[in-house]
C-alpha cells in the first residue's frame, strides 16, 4: 500500500464479495491506513462493494438490510467513517431493484459513502438503476466491470451507453483472469471446449507477446496499456501480489498509446477470443 501511494496511486479497491479473506484484507487496509496514511485520507479514493459472493443471507444480497449491515461491517474493519465509492455488486433478481437503489441512496444520506456505483450489472439494468437513483437525488457515478483484450467484443454499445449517461467505467480484470500473462503456469485451466489448450489461442497469445516486445513491454503491460488508453475507461483496477508487478502496472498505465496499425493488428488477433470470457 505504501509503495503504491509513493508511486502516485491513491485509489484502493476493497471488497466483501471475493472469499473468506476479504474481511482480513479490509482489516489490514485499516491498520496501514490509520498508522501511515491517515494524514492523507482526503487525497485517497477508497471503494468497497457488497453483493454476490458474500455469505448468503435470508434477506438476499440486494436487500436494504444486507447492504446496510455489510457497509457498516466494512467501515468498522477499516476504521473509516465513510468510503468514497460504494458498489452494489451483481444484480439480485430476487430483490426489487428499487430496494437495492434505495439502500445505496440511504448510505449517501447517512454520510457512510460519498458516491455510489454498480458492479457487473447487466446492461439492461444500468439505465433503470440510474433513473431510480436520480429520483432519489443521488447520481450513479460509476460502473465497475471487466474489459480486456479478450473481453472487448460486444462492449461498444455498453461504452456508448455509459458515456451518454455520464457514468464512468471502472475497468476490472485487464489480464482476463491471468490468461494474458507471460507466466503460462498461472493461467487458469478453462473447460469450455478446451479453449486454453487450443492451438489458435496459443498462437494469438504468442503474436500478442511479440507485439508487446516490439513496444518494449511484456504482454501484461501491453494488456493494461490497451485498456487504460481507451477513451471510455475512467480507471483500471489491477490486482498485484508484489512490488515488481505494481511497478510494471504503473509503467504500463502511463505508457504511450497505440498506432492505428497496432490497434488493427490487435483486433485481428483477438477477433475470435470472445469465448474466453469468464
Coordinates of C-alpha atoms in Angstrom, one line a residue, residues 42-182:
X42 CA -8.7 13.4 1.9
X43 CA -6.4 12.5 -1.1
X44 CA -7.4 8.8 -1.1
X45 CA -10.3 7.2 -3.0
X46 CA -11.4 4.1 -1.1
X47 CA -14.1 1.9 -2.6
X48 CA -15.8 -1.3 -1.5
X49 CA -18.7 -3.4 -2.7
X50 CA -21.3 -5.7 -1.5
X51 CA -23.3 -8.4 -3.2
X52 CA -23.0 -11.7 -4.9
X53 CA -20.2 -13.8 -3.4
X54 CA -20.8 -12.8 0.1
X55 CA -22.2 -15.3 2.6
X56 CA -25.9 -15.9 1.7
X57 CA -28.5 -14.3 4.0
X58 CA -32.2 -14.8 4.2
X59 CA -32.8 -11.2 3.0
X60 CA -30.7 -11.6 -0.2
X61 CA -27.6 -9.7 -1.1
X62 CA -29.5 -6.9 -2.8
X63 CA -31.7 -6.2 0.2
X64 CA -31.6 -2.9 2.1
X65 CA -30.8 -4.7 5.3
X66 CA -28.0 -6.8 4.0
X67 CA -26.4 -3.8 2.1
X68 CA -26.6 -1.5 5.1
X69 CA -25.1 -4.1 7.5
X70 CA -22.4 -5.1 5.1
X71 CA -21.3 -1.5 4.7
X72 CA -21.2 -0.9 8.4
X73 CA -19.0 -4.0 8.9
X74 CA -16.6 -2.8 6.2
X75 CA -16.4 0.6 7.8
X76 CA -15.7 -0.9 11.2
X77 CA -13.0 -3.2 9.8
X78 CA -11.2 -0.4 8.0
X79 CA -11.7 2.2 10.7
X80 CA -13.2 4.6 8.2
X81 CA -16.1 7.0 8.8
X82 CA -17.0 6.7 5.1
X83 CA -15.9 5.2 1.8
X84 CA -15.6 7.3 -1.4
X85 CA -17.5 4.9 -3.7
X86 CA -19.8 2.1 -2.6
X87 CA -20.8 -0.5 -5.2
X88 CA -23.7 -2.9 -5.4
X89 CA -22.0 -6.0 -6.9
X90 CA -24.2 -8.1 -9.2
X91 CA -27.8 -7.6 -9.8
X92 CA -30.0 -9.6 -7.4
X93 CA -33.0 -10.9 -9.4
X94 CA -34.8 -11.8 -6.2
X95 CA -34.9 -8.3 -4.8
X96 CA -36.7 -5.3 -6.4
X97 CA -34.1 -3.0 -8.0
X98 CA -35.9 -0.1 -6.2
X99 CA -34.9 -1.6 -2.9
X100 CA -31.3 -2.0 -3.8
X101 CA -31.0 1.5 -5.1
X102 CA -32.8 2.9 -2.0
X103 CA -30.1 1.1 0.1
X104 CA -27.4 2.8 -1.9
X105 CA -29.0 6.2 -1.7
X106 CA -29.6 5.7 2.1
X107 CA -25.9 5.1 2.5
X108 CA -25.2 8.5 0.9
X109 CA -27.8 10.3 3.0
X110 CA -26.3 8.8 6.2
X111 CA -22.8 10.0 5.2
X112 CA -21.4 6.5 5.0
X113 CA -20.3 6.9 1.4
X114 CA -19.9 9.8 -0.9
X115 CA -20.8 8.2 -4.3
X116 CA -22.4 5.0 -5.4
X117 CA -21.9 2.7 -8.3
X118 CA -22.9 -0.7 -9.6
X119 CA -20.6 -3.6 -10.4
X120 CA -21.1 -6.3 -13.1
X121 CA -24.7 -5.4 -13.7
X122 CA -26.4 -6.4 -16.9
X123 CA -26.6 -3.6 -19.4
X124 CA -30.4 -3.9 -19.4
X125 CA -30.5 -2.7 -15.7
X126 CA -28.0 0.1 -15.9
X127 CA -30.4 2.7 -17.2
X128 CA -33.1 1.7 -14.8
X129 CA -30.7 1.9 -11.8
X130 CA -29.6 5.4 -12.9
X131 CA -33.2 6.6 -13.2
X132 CA -34.1 5.2 -9.8
X133 CA -31.1 6.9 -8.1
X134 CA -31.8 10.1 -9.9
X135 CA -35.4 10.1 -8.5
X136 CA -33.8 9.7 -5.0
X137 CA -31.4 12.7 -5.7
X138 CA -28.3 10.5 -5.9
X139 CA -26.2 10.3 -9.1
X140 CA -24.9 6.9 -10.3
X141 CA -21.3 7.8 -10.8
X142 CA -19.6 4.5 -11.8
X143 CA -20.0 1.1 -13.4
X144 CA -17.4 -1.5 -12.4
X145 CA -16.9 -4.3 -14.9
X146 CA -14.4 -6.4 -16.9
X147 CA -12.7 -5.2 -20.0
X148 CA -9.6 -6.7 -21.6
X149 CA -8.1 -7.7 -25.0
X150 CA -10.1 -10.9 -24.8
X151 CA -13.3 -9.3 -23.3
X152 CA -13.9 -6.4 -25.7
X153 CA -16.3 -7.8 -28.2
X154 CA -19.8 -6.5 -27.9
X155 CA -18.8 -3.8 -25.4
X156 CA -19.0 -0.8 -27.7
X157 CA -22.8 -0.4 -27.1
X158 CA -22.2 -0.6 -23.3
X159 CA -19.4 2.0 -23.6
X160 CA -21.7 4.4 -25.5
X161 CA -24.5 3.9 -23.0
X162 CA -22.3 4.7 -20.1
X163 CA -20.7 7.7 -21.8
X164 CA -24.1 9.2 -22.8
X165 CA -25.3 8.7 -19.2
X166 CA -22.2 10.3 -17.7
X167 CA -21.3 7.1 -15.8
X168 CA -17.6 6.3 -15.5
X169 CA -16.4 2.8 -16.4
X170 CA -14.0 1.4 -13.8
X171 CA -12.4 -1.5 -15.7
X172 CA -11.5 -4.7 -14.0
X173 CA -9.6 -7.9 -14.9
X174 CA -7.4 -6.4 -17.6
X175 CA -5.4 -9.7 -17.7
X176 CA -8.5 -11.8 -18.3
X177 CA -8.1 -13.9 -15.2
X178 CA -4.3 -14.4 -15.9
X179 CA -4.7 -15.6 -19.5
X180 CA -2.9 -12.6 -20.7
X181 CA 0.2 -13.4 -18.8
X182 CA 3.7 -14.4 -19.6

